[in-house]
Amino acid sequence: MKRMNKLTVCLSIIALAGSLLAACSNNNNTTNSSASPSPSASASSASPSESPSASPSEDPNAPVDGGSLVIGTFSDIVAINPIYIQDTSSGDVATFALANLYDLDRSGKVAAEPWSLAASLPEISADGLSYTVKLKPEAKWNDGTPVSADDILFTYNTMKNPDAGSPAISVTDKIDTITKVDDKTVTFKLKQVYAPFIYSLYTALAPYHILKDVPVTELEKHPYGSDVAQTVTNGPWKWTEWNKGQYLTFEADPNYWGSVKPHIQKITYKIYADQNTEVQALLTGDIDMTAAVPLPLLETVQGNSDIAVNLAPGPQYEYFAFNFKDENFPGNYSLFKGQKTRQAIAYALNRQGMVDNILKGTGTLMNSPFLATSWANPGDAATNYTYDPEKAKQLLAEDGWVAGKDGILEKDGHKFSFELQYNSGNSRRESVAAVIQQNLKDVGIEVKTTALDFATWVDQNLNPGVFEAALGAWSLSNPDPDQESIFSSKYYPPAGQNNIWYKNEKIDQLWVDGYSTTDQAQRTEIYKQIGAEISADLPYIFLYQYGTPQAFNKKINYAEEDKPEASLAYGQFFHIINWWIK
Amino acid sequence: MTEYLIRRTLQSVLVLFLISVVAFLLIHAAPGGPKSIMMSPRVSPEVAKIQERNLGLDQPVPIQYVKWLGNMLQGDLGNTFKNNIPVGEIMWPTVKNTLVLMAAAWIVSLIIAIPWGIYNSTREYGLSDQTASFISYIGFAMPSFWFGIILQEIFALKLGWLPLSDMYKLGNEGDIGDLLLHLIMPVSVLSLGFLASYMKYARSSMLEVLDQDYIRTARAKGLKERRVVFRHALRNALIPIITILGLDLPILVSGAALTERVFNWPGMGRLFVESAGQREYSMLMAITLVTALFVVVGNLVADILYAIVDPRVKLGKKGGVSA
């Protein structure tokens, strides 16, 4: 009897903990995609603080060398081989240990910074097909080997080789040839004009001299990137320790080649299984910063005078997806085929209420798949659906929906009742799903909400496109606005991510036009048209751009131009080489 | 005794084998393989297939099992899917950390629970007994993670007396004093749970014995109460307690996922939950086996102790007790 009880308790604990975890793995996973630059809408509230303890003879705001920075995170890294990085944590630490070929400026444009490997911006040929990249002559790996054209060739040739299994293949497969011009110069030739290609130059390189003899199918398993001793790096900090599941440490590399040297001596990347504990650790001073303060704890963190909080939303947006495939519905009838029906649902939802109450003001409304902070944001060209249940009812009536006996709308014998799926353990989505359910009930639509284990949901429903409606998010690690693979009918599952089986020929063509020119003005105009068309047609209801608030202990100092930038992926470490601890 | 041990060991091996088969099938039956977790949705199905082939995940489950078993018998627990690190390299340190935490909690709870339970049995429904009952109810009823959070709030955040989480302060790895300081809160949380049940067992077991005829006889002979309790009753009362302790031995490794999570203790419970979310098959199998091994050994130890403590039990002979 006693043992029986124990088993039950144990199982329920695993179930509970598992659901908490699902939320984390979700965060971890959605951080891969494409699109959007921008000047941040909201300024960081963190600012260089004047420390009274500074000696009077010095400028109190001058950077000081030394000190240590402890960063809290919710997940261990996988490995930092740049050919395979796809999880947030590995991407975070690669920022410290590996220099990028190019970096991003605050507005999300590709830039050759003093710490980038490239000497200057790529020279793009007049036909838009060739990109010539020149490396800085002084750039070298920390074993003394210079960073050379061979590293670029090796990295990109591996990424575009399907046998290597690199996630970067979706962009690098646009490359026709890569030629070595000299030891420090390389020319990429593309198969077609493809504007987002420039963002594939925003990457770290793999060391040719270490990996050249490894068969391509063995590369992912190679200890480069997971064994500290075998991982030569070329960034400002070298990787010194990996205590698995607990923390990683990085120390300023005395052999670093850059003209700008890091001020911070030691960086510790510390893993917390529980976000509540992580925030407590921030409050006790065990850690100095985190990029993810859970919303329920936001006020507590804001109330601490030692901590600065940045509320600006990150490069990600949440959506409510309609499935257009009849086979997914009972009676082989997709309820969402009518454009007016979809518009009615958009009017029925109180999106502003979600932002105010659930996101506690940390989000911005979206009307198209382009972030509010992006140059591609269509602004007023996209339809803004304000909360208007009466208008919703009217549109539903126009589309032929009539109330049945139980008050639920019906059309041609089909009841307007559907299942809305999302992943369990994500409290934000749970709350949003509940609001959607209530809002739609008010206009006569029945919504059944189903929360599923993240891994199961992705495998069984999202990837194959088997669901009626879903609540999800796209995270845009690359600031280009192109999202063809989500919305174009060329990309139905399993070959693409148009898992809602949406087809709009005009939009299909506009995506192609959008990436087939490198003329910025022309691109802006095209994405404006997409915004107008897609917000009228509504394959998704675009809900809001959101983010988890970032928090920084005020002992972290930086000049105004080096402050963290929430709207960029990894933007919490923006210009970290220039930060100092005091 | 030797014959019994050999028989039981063989049985244990069979049990472990069966556990491994069932666990392997269950773990692989869960929808969504490691690939759907790891991979960016932008990866094309062709690339996904290549990656699956590289990892051997494209083969039928029985073949995967046989391969796994073959490797395991040679001491190779396999590597993680996500970064090809040997499972043992990650798991063994967490087993050690969990043992440290759980053993500390177990010992603390035994030291308090058994003497107190025995004392209470001699003064039934007295103030001490009532207090103990009250604490037991709290121990049974209060969710451990919640109690943990409360302790953190008071002792780490408000008072700043104790470290909030982890095993060591950063850079203090291996410092015993630091470890003890870090143990206080998680051990308090865990031992409160153990305390509740052990105290009840000790008390009721003693009460039962004290009610026996031979105790009445001893008292009737005019022996001092002290002597009756310690010489006559205690040894007999300990028999069921020892059995329960043996059966509870697996607690030492099964860990307490939630407590480990709240205190960020780098233990096995936490690792198991994480690995389940990531569908790290090899890791899940390795942890399952280590836990199963402790269960089997725990049962065996309980039986042997039983025989040592209780002269009525003769192992290996007809009519003997075997679990």
mmCIF file of C-alpha atoms in Angstrom, chain A residues 153-409:
data_model
loop_
_atom_site.group_PDB
_atom_site.id
_atom_site.type_symbol
_atom_site.label_atom_id
_atom_site.label_comp_id
_atom_site.label_asym_id
_atom_site.label_seq_id
_atom_site.Cartn_x
_atom_site.Cartn_y
_atom_site.Cartn_z
ATOM 1 C CA LEU A 153 35.003 28.065 -47.790
ATOM 2 C CA PHE A 154 34.918 25.152 -45.381
ATOM 3 C CA THR A 155 32.086 26.592 -43.269
ATOM 4 C CA TYR A 156 29.788 27.473 -46.178
ATOM 5 C CA ASN A 157 30.533 24.397 -48.261
ATOM 6 C CA THR A 158 29.696 22.234 -45.257
ATOM 7 C CA MET A 159 26.546 24.184 -44.433
ATOM 8 C CA LYS A 160 25.223 23.759 -47.970
ATOM 9 C CA ASN A 161 26.098 20.055 -48.149
ATOM 10 C CA PRO A 162 22.906 18.097 -47.360
ATOM 11 C CA ASP A 163 24.965 15.214 -45.912
ATOM 12 C CA ALA A 164 26.243 17.495 -43.158
ATOM 13 C CA GLY A 165 22.737 18.062 -41.814
ATOM 14 C CA SER A 166 23.308 21.735 -41.031
ATOM 15 C CA PRO A 167 20.247 23.855 -40.200
ATOM 16 C CA ALA A 168 21.814 26.722 -42.170
ATOM 17 C CA ILE A 169 21.145 24.901 -45.437
ATOM 18 C CA SER A 170 17.862 26.759 -46.000
ATOM 19 C CA VAL A 171 19.815 29.916 -46.848
ATOM 20 C CA THR A 172 23.153 28.544 -47.984
ATOM 21 C CA ASP A 173 21.549 26.368 -50.656
ATOM 22 C CA LYS A 174 21.069 29.609 -52.622
ATOM 23 C CA ILE A 175 24.863 29.675 -53.135
ATOM 24 C CA ASP A 176 26.062 28.436 -56.501
ATOM 25 C CA THR A 177 29.831 28.620 -55.969
ATOM 26 C CA ILE A 178 32.286 30.001 -53.452
ATOM 27 C CA THR A 179 35.702 31.014 -54.808
ATOM 28 C CA LYS A 180 38.855 31.836 -52.952
ATOM 29 C CA VAL A 181 40.269 35.034 -54.434
ATOM 30 C CA ASP A 182 43.276 35.163 -52.122
ATOM 31 C CA ASP A 183 44.079 34.039 -48.566
ATOM 32 C CA LYS A 184 41.803 36.658 -47.069
ATOM 33 C CA THR A 185 39.178 37.155 -49.778
ATOM 34 C CA VAL A 186 36.249 35.067 -50.936
ATOM 35 C CA THR A 187 33.516 35.553 -53.540
ATOM 36 C CA PHE A 188 30.080 33.974 -53.179
ATOM 37 C CA LYS A 189 28.116 33.522 -56.388
ATOM 38 C CA LEU A 190 24.376 32.963 -55.975
ATOM 39 C CA LYS A 191 22.062 30.911 -58.177
ATOM 40 C CA GLN A 192 19.497 33.717 -58.173
ATOM 41 C CA VAL A 193 19.118 37.173 -56.684
ATOM 42 C CA TYR A 194 18.205 36.487 -53.075
ATOM 43 C CA ALA A 195 18.244 39.518 -50.782
ATOM 44 C CA PRO A 196 18.061 37.657 -47.427
ATOM 45 C CA PHE A 197 21.358 35.943 -48.307
ATOM 46 C CA ILE A 198 23.277 38.815 -46.759
ATOM 47 C CA TYR A 199 22.114 37.628 -43.329
ATOM 48 C CA SER A 200 23.789 34.282 -43.831
ATOM 49 C CA LEU A 201 27.034 36.272 -43.573
ATOM 50 C CA TYR A 202 26.056 37.012 -39.989
ATOM 51 C CA THR A 203 27.593 33.802 -38.644
ATOM 52 C CA ALA A 204 30.648 32.481 -36.877
ATOM 53 C CA LEU A 205 33.117 30.300 -38.780
ATOM 54 C CA ALA A 206 34.291 26.751 -38.155
ATOM 55 C CA PRO A 207 38.092 26.221 -38.079
ATOM 56 C CA TYR A 208 39.216 24.560 -41.324
ATOM 57 C CA HIS A 209 42.589 23.594 -39.873
ATOM 58 C CA ILE A 210 40.932 21.517 -37.138
ATOM 59 C CA LEU A 211 38.043 19.970 -39.039
ATOM 60 C CA LYS A 212 39.268 19.596 -42.613
ATOM 61 C CA ASP A 213 39.858 15.825 -42.404
ATOM 62 C CA VAL A 214 36.611 14.935 -40.643
ATOM 63 C CA PRO A 215 34.138 13.143 -42.975
ATOM 64 C CA VAL A 216 31.107 15.355 -43.457
ATOM 65 C CA THR A 217 28.664 12.858 -41.934
ATOM 66 C CA GLU A 218 30.827 12.658 -38.795
ATOM 67 C CA LEU A 219 31.080 16.408 -38.298
ATOM 68 C CA GLU A 220 28.069 16.839 -36.035
ATOM 69 C CA LYS A 221 29.460 14.170 -33.694
ATOM 70 C CA HIS A 222 32.944 15.677 -33.638
ATOM 71 C CA PRO A 223 34.015 16.990 -30.213
ATOM 72 C CA TYR A 224 34.800 20.413 -31.684
ATOM 73 C CA GLY A 225 32.248 22.627 -29.981
ATOM 74 C CA SER A 226 31.463 20.257 -27.121
ATOM 75 C CA ASP A 227 34.920 19.493 -25.703
ATOM 76 C CA VAL A 228 36.464 22.593 -24.158
ATOM 77 C CA ALA A 229 40.032 21.429 -24.799
ATOM 78 C CA GLN A 230 39.405 20.743 -28.484
ATOM 79 C CA THR A 231 37.476 23.919 -29.219
ATOM 80 C CA VAL A 232 39.769 26.590 -30.600
ATOM 81 C CA THR A 233 38.006 29.942 -30.749
ATOM 82 C CA ASN A 234 38.567 33.375 -32.236
ATOM 83 C CA GLY A 235 36.348 35.565 -30.047
ATOM 84 C CA PRO A 236 37.115 38.040 -27.247
ATOM 85 C CA TRP A 237 36.655 35.409 -24.525
ATOM 86 C CA LYS A 238 38.008 31.874 -24.538
ATOM 87 C CA TRP A 239 35.986 28.935 -23.264
ATOM 88 C CA THR A 240 37.543 27.675 -20.028
ATOM 89 C CA GLU A 241 35.086 25.279 -18.403
ATOM 90 C CA TRP A 242 31.861 23.386 -18.942
ATOM 91 C CA ASN A 243 30.351 21.871 -15.826
ATOM 92 C CA LYS A 244 27.486 20.142 -17.601
ATOM 93 C CA GLY A 245 24.022 21.042 -16.478
ATOM 94 C CA GLN A 246 25.452 23.689 -14.145
ATOM 95 C CA TYR A 247 27.548 26.388 -15.756
ATOM 96 C CA LEU A 248 30.086 27.403 -18.416
ATOM 97 C CA THR A 249 32.896 29.880 -17.921
ATOM 98 C CA PHE A 250 34.717 32.158 -20.337
ATOM 99 C CA GLU A 251 37.747 34.326 -19.712
ATOM 100 C CA ALA A 252 39.099 37.287 -21.616
ATOM 101 C CA ASP A 253 41.470 35.766 -24.151
ATOM 102 C CA PRO A 254 44.972 37.288 -23.860
ATOM 103 C CA ASN A 255 45.611 36.178 -27.452
ATOM 104 C CA TYR A 256 42.545 37.927 -28.827
ATOM 105 C CA TRP A 257 43.423 39.618 -32.124
ATOM 106 C CA GLY A 258 40.921 42.486 -32.090
ATOM 107 C CA SER A 259 41.883 46.143 -31.792
ATOM 108 C CA VAL A 260 39.039 46.550 -29.287
ATOM 109 C CA LYS A 261 39.593 44.336 -26.240
ATOM 110 C CA PRO A 262 36.911 43.144 -23.808
ATOM 111 C CA HIS A 263 36.723 44.880 -20.395
ATOM 112 C CA ILE A 264 35.009 42.052 -18.531
ATOM 113 C CA GLN A 265 37.525 39.460 -17.340
ATOM 114 C CA LYS A 266 35.250 36.496 -16.712
ATOM 115 C CA ILE A 267 31.805 35.480 -17.913
ATOM 116 C CA THR A 268 29.872 32.673 -16.254
ATOM 117 C CA TYR A 269 26.814 31.271 -17.992
ATOM 118 C CA LYS A 270 24.808 29.637 -15.236
ATOM 119 C CA ILE A 271 21.947 27.226 -15.775
ATOM 120 C CA TYR A 272 18.812 27.222 -13.648
ATOM 121 C CA ALA A 273 16.240 24.447 -13.899
ATOM 122 C CA ASP A 274 13.578 26.699 -12.465
ATOM 123 C CA GLN A 275 12.857 30.226 -13.638
ATOM 124 C CA ASN A 276 11.558 31.265 -10.246
ATOM 125 C CA THR A 277 14.860 30.250 -8.652
ATOM 126 C CA GLU A 278 16.706 32.074 -11.426
ATOM 127 C CA VAL A 279 14.913 35.311 -10.642
ATOM 128 C CA GLN A 280 15.503 34.853 -6.904
ATOM 129 C CA ALA A 281 19.190 34.412 -7.761
ATOM 130 C CA LEU A 282 19.059 37.721 -9.605
ATOM 131 C CA LEU A 283 17.560 39.366 -6.516
ATOM 132 C CA THR A 284 20.161 37.893 -4.147
ATOM 133 C CA GLY A 285 22.958 38.873 -6.533
ATOM 134 C CA ASP A 286 24.013 35.301 -7.391
ATOM 135 C CA ILE A 287 23.549 36.238 -11.043
ATOM 136 C CA ASP A 288 23.863 39.632 -12.727
ATOM 137 C CA MET A 289 21.523 39.349 -15.669
ATOM 138 C CA THR A 290 18.831 37.236 -17.292
ATOM 139 C CA ALA A 291 17.098 37.574 -20.623
ATOM 140 C CA ALA A 292 13.863 36.034 -19.399
ATOM 141 C CA VAL A 293 12.018 37.366 -16.366
ATOM 142 C CA PRO A 294 8.720 35.460 -16.101
ATOM 143 C CA LEU A 295 5.806 37.933 -16.192
ATOM 144 C CA PRO A 296 4.357 36.948 -12.794
ATOM 145 C CA LEU A 297 7.677 37.960 -11.199
ATOM 146 C CA LEU A 298 8.093 41.172 -13.168
ATOM 147 C CA GLU A 299 6.854 43.531 -10.459
ATOM 148 C CA THR A 300 9.128 41.994 -7.832
ATOM 149 C CA VAL A 301 12.138 42.483 -10.075
ATOM 150 C CA GLN A 302 11.139 46.020 -10.996
ATOM 151 C CA GLY A 303 10.813 46.808 -7.300
ATOM 152 C CA ASN A 304 14.497 46.082 -6.713
ATOM 153 C CA SER A 305 16.550 49.251 -7.004
ATOM 154 C CA ASP A 306 19.742 47.381 -7.977
ATOM 155 C CA ILE A 307 18.171 45.969 -11.097
ATOM 156 C CA ALA A 308 17.277 47.617 -14.394
ATOM 157 C CA VAL A 309 14.545 45.993 -16.483
ATOM 158 C CA ASN A 310 14.148 46.277 -20.246
ATOM 159 C CA LEU A 311 10.541 45.697 -21.307
ATOM 160 C CA ALA A 312 10.944 46.096 -25.066
ATOM 161 C CA PRO A 313 9.533 43.113 -26.980
ATOM 162 C CA GLY A 314 11.899 40.675 -28.635
ATOM 163 C CA PRO A 315 12.055 39.560 -32.279
ATOM 164 C CA GLN A 316 9.096 37.194 -32.057
ATOM 165 C CA TYR A 317 5.380 37.239 -32.642
ATOM 166 C CA GLU A 318 2.446 35.151 -31.534
ATOM 167 C CA TYR A 319 -0.300 34.062 -33.907
ATOM 168 C CA PHE A 320 -3.644 32.305 -34.033
ATOM 169 C CA ALA A 321 -3.477 29.994 -37.065
ATOM 170 C CA PHE A 322 -6.450 28.827 -39.143
ATOM 171 C CA ASN A 323 -6.140 25.504 -40.902
ATOM 172 C CA PHE A 324 -7.402 25.558 -44.492
ATOM 173 C CA LYS A 325 -7.267 21.822 -45.153
ATOM 174 C CA ASP A 326 -10.768 20.289 -45.179
ATOM 175 C CA GLU A 327 -9.518 16.830 -44.133
ATOM 176 C CA ASN A 328 -8.567 18.176 -40.713
ATOM 177 C CA PHE A 329 -12.185 18.863 -39.807
ATOM 178 C CA PRO A 330 -15.175 16.619 -39.118
ATOM 179 C CA GLY A 331 -17.268 16.298 -42.269
ATOM 180 C CA ASN A 332 -14.230 17.318 -44.348
ATOM 181 C CA TYR A 333 -15.139 20.964 -44.106
ATOM 182 C CA SER A 334 -12.704 23.658 -42.994
ATOM 183 C CA LEU A 335 -14.656 26.236 -41.052
ATOM 184 C CA PHE A 336 -12.219 28.997 -41.933
ATOM 185 C CA LYS A 337 -12.463 29.169 -45.727
ATOM 186 C CA GLY A 338 -14.530 32.363 -45.772
ATOM 187 C CA GLN A 339 -12.447 35.545 -45.742
ATOM 188 C CA LYS A 340 -15.273 37.387 -43.948
ATOM 189 C CA THR A 341 -15.374 34.637 -41.346
ATOM 190 C CA ARG A 342 -11.685 35.108 -40.620
ATOM 191 C CA GLN A 343 -12.081 38.876 -40.492
ATOM 192 C CA ALA A 344 -15.026 38.446 -38.138
ATOM 193 C CA ILE A 345 -12.840 36.393 -35.793
ATOM 194 C CA ALA A 346 -10.209 39.122 -35.921
ATOM 195 C CA TYR A 347 -12.806 41.707 -34.895
ATOM 196 C CA ALA A 348 -14.113 39.433 -32.162
ATOM 197 C CA LEU A 349 -10.739 39.133 -30.397
ATOM 198 C CA ASN A 350 -9.707 41.647 -27.809
ATOM 199 C CA ARG A 351 -6.026 41.760 -28.703
ATOM 200 C CA GLN A 352 -5.337 45.007 -26.873
ATOM 201 C CA GLY A 353 -6.809 43.410 -23.767
ATOM 202 C CA MET A 354 -4.377 40.496 -24.139
ATOM 203 C CA VAL A 355 -1.418 42.860 -24.408
ATOM 204 C CA ASP A 356 -2.531 44.947 -21.433
ATOM 205 C CA ASN A 357 -3.606 42.181 -19.089
ATOM 206 C CA ILE A 358 -1.694 39.050 -20.017
ATOM 207 C CA LEU A 359 1.534 40.551 -21.359
ATOM 208 C CA LYS A 360 1.421 43.335 -18.763
ATOM 209 C CA GLY A 361 2.348 45.849 -21.418
ATOM 210 C CA THR A 362 5.431 43.986 -22.659
ATOM 211 C CA GLY A 363 4.022 43.467 -26.160
ATOM 212 C CA THR A 364 2.941 45.454 -29.214
ATOM 213 C CA LEU A 365 -0.025 44.661 -31.463
ATOM 214 C CA MET A 366 0.757 43.168 -34.872
ATOM 215 C CA ASN A 367 -1.342 43.327 -38.018
ATOM 216 C CA SER A 368 1.003 41.561 -40.405
ATOM 217 C CA PRO A 369 3.903 39.102 -40.091
ATOM 218 C CA PHE A 370 6.371 41.998 -39.833
ATOM 219 C CA LEU A 371 7.584 43.211 -36.475
ATOM 220 C CA ALA A 372 6.568 46.694 -35.443
ATOM 221 C CA THR A 373 10.261 47.544 -35.204
ATOM 222 C CA SER A 374 11.117 46.289 -38.724
ATOM 223 C CA TRP A 375 11.796 48.415 -41.788
ATOM 224 C CA ALA A 376 9.291 46.151 -43.512
ATOM 225 C CA ASN A 377 6.515 47.097 -41.103
ATOM 226 C CA PRO A 378 3.661 48.144 -43.430
ATOM 227 C CA GLY A 379 2.171 50.479 -40.823
ATOM 228 C CA ASP A 380 -1.291 51.738 -41.793
ATOM 229 C CA ALA A 381 -1.238 49.773 -45.040
ATOM 230 C CA ALA A 382 -2.170 46.724 -42.961
ATOM 231 C CA THR A 383 -5.706 46.478 -41.622
ATOM 232 C CA ASN A 384 -5.921 46.973 -37.881
ATOM 233 C CA TYR A 385 -8.769 44.930 -36.424
ATOM 234 C CA THR A 386 -10.001 46.702 -33.328
ATOM 235 C CA TYR A 387 -12.119 44.846 -30.793
ATOM 236 C CA ASP A 388 -15.663 45.054 -32.215
ATOM 237 C CA PRO A 389 -17.959 42.086 -31.465
ATOM 238 C CA GLU A 390 -20.927 43.718 -33.260
ATOM 239 C CA LYS A 391 -18.961 44.055 -36.470
ATOM 240 C CA ALA A 392 -17.860 40.436 -36.040
ATOM 241 C CA LYS A 393 -21.447 39.233 -35.736
ATOM 242 C CA GLN A 394 -22.446 41.222 -38.781
ATOM 243 C CA LEU A 395 -19.604 39.774 -40.896
ATOM 244 C CA LEU A 396 -20.432 36.251 -39.768
ATOM 245 C CA ALA A 397 -24.052 36.771 -40.774
ATOM 246 C CA GLU A 398 -22.943 38.106 -44.168
ATOM 247 C CA ASP A 399 -20.870 34.971 -44.638
ATOM 248 C CA GLY A 400 -23.938 32.792 -44.094
ATOM 249 C CA TRP A 401 -23.588 31.757 -40.449
ATOM 250 C CA VAL A 402 -26.875 31.534 -38.518
ATOM 251 C CA ALA A 403 -27.387 30.769 -34.864
ATOM 252 C CA GLY A 404 -28.517 27.209 -34.156
ATOM 253 C CA LYS A 405 -30.795 26.031 -31.362
ATOM 254 C CA ASP A 406 -27.999 26.042 -28.804
ATOM 255 C CA GLY A 407 -26.879 29.520 -29.819
ATOM 256 C CA ILE A 408 -23.827 28.237 -31.717
ATOM 257 C CA LEU A 409 -23.541 29.372 -35.324
#
